[in-house]
Amino acid sequence: MPKFCANLTMLFTEVPFMERFDMAARAGFRGVEFLFPYAFDLDRIAEKLQSNNLEMVLFNLPAGDWEGGDRGLAVNPSRVGEFQDGVGKAIDAAKKLGVKQLNCLGGLTPEGVSEDQIYKTFVDNLKFAGNALKDAGVRLLVEPVNNLDVPGVYLYRTQKALDLIRDSGSDNVFLQHDIYHMQRMEGELANTIRSNIAMIKHMQLADNPGRHEPGTGEINYRFLFSLIDELGYDGWIGCEYRPKTTTLEGLGWIEAHRE
């Protein structure tokens, strides 16, 4: 059975953010992740992690004005300086929270920019971030997301992510595989995971349709979890779903799959 971490951006939203660490620990989670730490008191988060014996597994590089519609900076040639400054902020936060890998969201396709320029910008940014994070002892991930939930997103295919990683030339850039996003875009989940398991260093899950917990939709998670175990994957799987009712009521899927 894989090990699961709670995504505190989407789970335990019944309580204020800082209380979600306590609830995750009481629910049996040993790891947590969330979108961004930058607006929070990092010392307080570190205290929450320590007091609850939780590992901070992952967060994202700064992605611009999230509330204003930004979904990442890495594809935009006019924001390279902002992207690079964000890498420094992310490294500082990772050191304080003991995080060993960070995710890069590419962002929305910028208007009026050629595909070649967008691709080169993304590659150069991955190379910069991958090398900077390597010096800090942190792994960089890049994640394709579906363009149905996020219209206009640039990176929405696994193969394109692998091409970007290859062309970055960095040995510190790997793939984050979100099962929900790739079910919506590609299907072929088992073959994709099997073919790319060496490059996959983090996974996330939700069922489809609805982006709720496993067992509420069409994805055969019992089969996938067995395959992931068979392949020897020892990373975390982030529970990045919207509970259909409450978080605690929906967590029965974990024990059901153990059985």
XYZ file of C-alpha atoms in Angstrom:
259
model
C 0.000 0.000 0.000
C 1.493 3.392 -0.941
C 1.993 6.097 1.676
C -0.417 9.016 1.514
C 0.050 12.632 2.561
C -2.775 15.063 3.202
C -3.060 18.078 0.939
C -4.020 20.783 3.429
C -5.178 23.178 0.721
C -8.031 20.797 -0.101
C -8.520 18.581 2.956
C -9.692 19.563 6.449
C -11.022 22.883 5.151
C -13.691 22.621 7.857
C -11.165 24.307 10.175
C -8.698 27.220 9.824
C -5.448 26.413 8.036
C -3.173 26.081 11.055
C -5.563 23.625 12.710
C -5.412 21.310 9.684
C -1.994 20.002 10.720
C -3.489 18.756 13.998
C -6.452 17.165 12.243
C -4.260 15.465 9.648
C -2.097 13.942 12.369
C -5.127 12.770 14.360
C -6.510 11.180 11.182
C -3.332 9.124 10.843
C -1.393 11.042 8.211
C 2.371 11.249 8.659
C 2.979 13.652 5.779
C 1.339 16.844 4.504
C 1.557 19.081 1.448
C -0.162 22.282 0.345
C 0.026 24.766 -2.506
C 2.096 27.631 -1.097
C 3.662 28.528 2.277
C 4.706 32.085 1.448
C 1.822 33.993 3.041
C 2.058 32.083 6.327
C 4.304 32.311 9.364
C 6.921 29.678 8.539
C 8.059 29.371 12.147
C 4.533 28.523 13.206
C 4.211 25.936 10.439
C 7.524 24.406 11.515
C 6.209 24.185 15.085
C 3.017 22.500 13.865
C 5.025 19.959 11.904
C 7.261 19.172 14.859
C 4.499 18.962 17.452
C 2.476 16.605 15.258
C 5.446 14.531 14.049
C 4.565 15.395 10.450
C 6.798 15.536 7.395
C 6.316 18.482 5.054
C 6.442 16.655 1.729
C 5.909 19.256 -0.982
C 4.837 22.718 -1.973
C 4.987 24.753 -5.199
C 7.409 27.406 -6.358
C 5.810 30.865 -6.288
C 3.252 30.969 -9.100
C 2.494 34.675 -9.415
C -0.813 36.250 -8.400
C -2.847 33.101 -7.751
C -5.987 34.964 -6.700
C -5.633 37.142 -9.787
C -5.546 34.140 -12.116
C -1.843 33.304 -12.447
C -1.074 29.592 -12.499
C 2.704 29.694 -12.689
C 5.501 31.813 -14.116
C 7.866 29.410 -15.846
C 6.498 29.811 -19.387
C 6.448 33.603 -19.513
C 9.514 35.307 -21.082
C 8.593 38.656 -19.519
C 8.627 37.230 -15.972
C 11.927 35.369 -15.840
C 13.319 37.674 -13.155
C 10.223 37.135 -11.028
C 10.537 33.375 -11.523
C 14.183 33.373 -10.461
C 13.454 35.496 -7.396
C 10.715 33.011 -6.521
C 13.170 30.131 -6.651
C 15.224 31.846 -3.954
C 12.128 32.356 -1.783
C 11.151 28.724 -2.247
C 14.592 27.484 -1.221
C 14.498 29.604 1.941
C 11.055 28.214 2.842
C 12.097 24.645 2.031
C 15.092 24.877 4.352
C 12.948 26.185 7.188
C 10.298 23.483 6.736
C 12.606 20.582 5.936
C 11.134 20.052 2.472
C 13.164 17.921 0.046
C 11.226 18.532 -3.170
C 9.372 21.425 -4.759
C 6.961 21.509 -7.683
C 7.041 23.917 -10.623
C 3.722 24.936 -12.178
C 4.378 26.108 -15.731
C 1.530 28.578 -16.015
C -0.885 29.798 -18.669
C 0.247 30.169 -22.271
C 1.199 33.849 -22.707
C -0.497 35.685 -25.559
C 1.543 36.995 -28.459
C 4.559 34.780 -27.780
C 5.752 32.070 -30.163
C 5.730 28.421 -29.177
C 9.491 28.253 -29.640
C 10.057 31.170 -27.269
C 7.651 29.787 -24.670
C 9.286 26.365 -24.773
C 12.807 27.798 -24.546
C 11.786 29.982 -21.602
C 10.341 26.987 -19.775
C 13.443 24.896 -20.464
C 15.779 27.671 -19.283
C 13.728 28.220 -16.138
C 13.742 24.513 -15.309
C 17.499 24.411 -15.791
C 17.975 27.448 -13.520
C 15.645 26.132 -10.825
C 16.867 22.551 -11.051
C 20.473 23.585 -10.572
C 19.706 26.084 -7.795
C 17.632 23.526 -5.904
C 20.299 20.869 -6.348
C 22.812 23.131 -4.631
C 20.328 23.398 -1.752
C 19.723 19.635 -1.573
C 16.174 19.908 -2.906
C 14.638 18.083 -5.883
C 12.611 19.950 -8.530
C 9.440 18.472 -9.999
C 7.323 19.628 -12.921
C 3.621 18.806 -13.187
C 1.283 18.629 -16.186
C -2.292 19.623 -15.283
C -5.497 19.270 -17.260
C -6.659 22.105 -19.499
C -10.334 21.485 -18.772
C -10.122 22.642 -15.164
C -7.380 25.148 -16.034
C -8.154 26.549 -19.498
C -5.107 27.940 -21.265
C -2.544 26.043 -19.201
C 0.598 25.388 -21.248
C 1.727 22.024 -19.884
C -0.988 19.365 -19.978
C 0.712 16.256 -21.403
C 3.114 13.816 -19.774
C 5.340 13.508 -22.825
C 5.775 17.260 -23.119
C 6.848 17.394 -19.478
C 9.399 14.669 -20.170
C 10.653 16.589 -23.218
C 11.087 19.732 -21.130
C 12.942 17.799 -18.441
C 15.244 16.245 -21.027
C 15.957 19.543 -22.757
C 16.688 21.319 -19.474
C 19.824 19.223 -19.237
C 19.490 19.169 -15.451
C 19.792 15.906 -13.537
C 17.669 17.400 -10.752
C 14.325 17.804 -12.555
C 11.738 15.037 -12.312
C 8.059 14.375 -13.001
C 5.114 14.898 -10.689
C 2.300 12.633 -11.854
C -1.198 13.726 -10.876
C -3.495 10.766 -11.508
C -6.643 12.899 -11.687
C -5.227 15.437 -14.132
C -3.797 12.765 -16.411
C -6.987 10.683 -16.346
C -8.780 13.727 -17.729
C -6.152 14.420 -20.375
C -4.779 11.044 -21.414
C -6.156 7.974 -19.693
C -3.636 5.118 -19.999
C -2.729 5.671 -16.352
C -1.137 2.299 -15.714
C 1.016 2.359 -18.853
C 2.124 5.944 -18.188
C 3.097 5.196 -14.597
C 4.842 1.950 -15.552
C 6.793 3.571 -18.393
C 7.930 6.570 -16.367
C 8.257 5.284 -12.826
C 11.979 6.130 -12.713
C 11.182 9.801 -13.390
C 8.126 10.033 -11.110
C 9.136 11.304 -7.672
C 5.714 12.406 -6.418
C 2.111 11.540 -7.231
C -1.242 13.073 -6.396
C -4.723 11.619 -6.574
C -8.422 12.334 -6.862
C -11.196 10.437 -8.585
C -12.990 11.507 -11.752
C -15.521 12.968 -12.331
C -15.839 15.471 -9.504
C -12.285 15.403 -8.137
C -13.496 13.669 -4.989
C -11.900 10.847 -2.971
C -11.041 7.448 -4.471
C -14.086 5.241 -4.868
C -16.408 8.039 -5.977
C -15.641 7.821 -9.700
C -14.273 5.817 -12.588
C -10.595 5.304 -11.653
C -9.671 1.786 -10.508
C -7.505 2.801 -7.582
C -7.293 -0.722 -6.160
C -5.549 -1.805 -9.364
C -3.355 1.307 -9.512
C -2.178 1.040 -5.902
C -1.219 -2.594 -6.478
C 0.697 -1.615 -9.606
C 2.475 1.238 -7.824
C 3.556 -1.156 -5.073
C 4.644 -3.735 -7.641
C 6.825 -1.125 -9.357
C 8.586 -0.359 -6.071
C 7.512 3.294 -5.847
C 8.501 4.539 -2.399
C 7.458 8.197 -2.705
C 4.379 9.892 -1.342
C 0.965 10.191 -2.964
C -0.705 13.491 -2.141
C -4.438 13.385 -1.409
C -5.373 16.426 -3.468
C -9.120 15.983 -3.724
C -12.309 17.744 -2.690
C -14.101 15.637 -0.059
C -17.601 14.756 -1.208
C -18.973 15.442 2.297
C -16.512 16.159 5.093
C -12.849 15.188 5.115
C -13.146 12.733 8.011
C -16.278 11.076 6.640
C -14.526 10.544 3.334
C -11.303 8.982 4.650
C -12.726 5.486 4.834
C -11.308 4.781 1.369
C -7.818 4.377 2.854
C -8.769 1.510 5.159
C -11.001 -0.005 2.488
C -8.041 -0.232 0.113
C -5.782 -1.658 2.823
C -8.271 -4.456 3.300
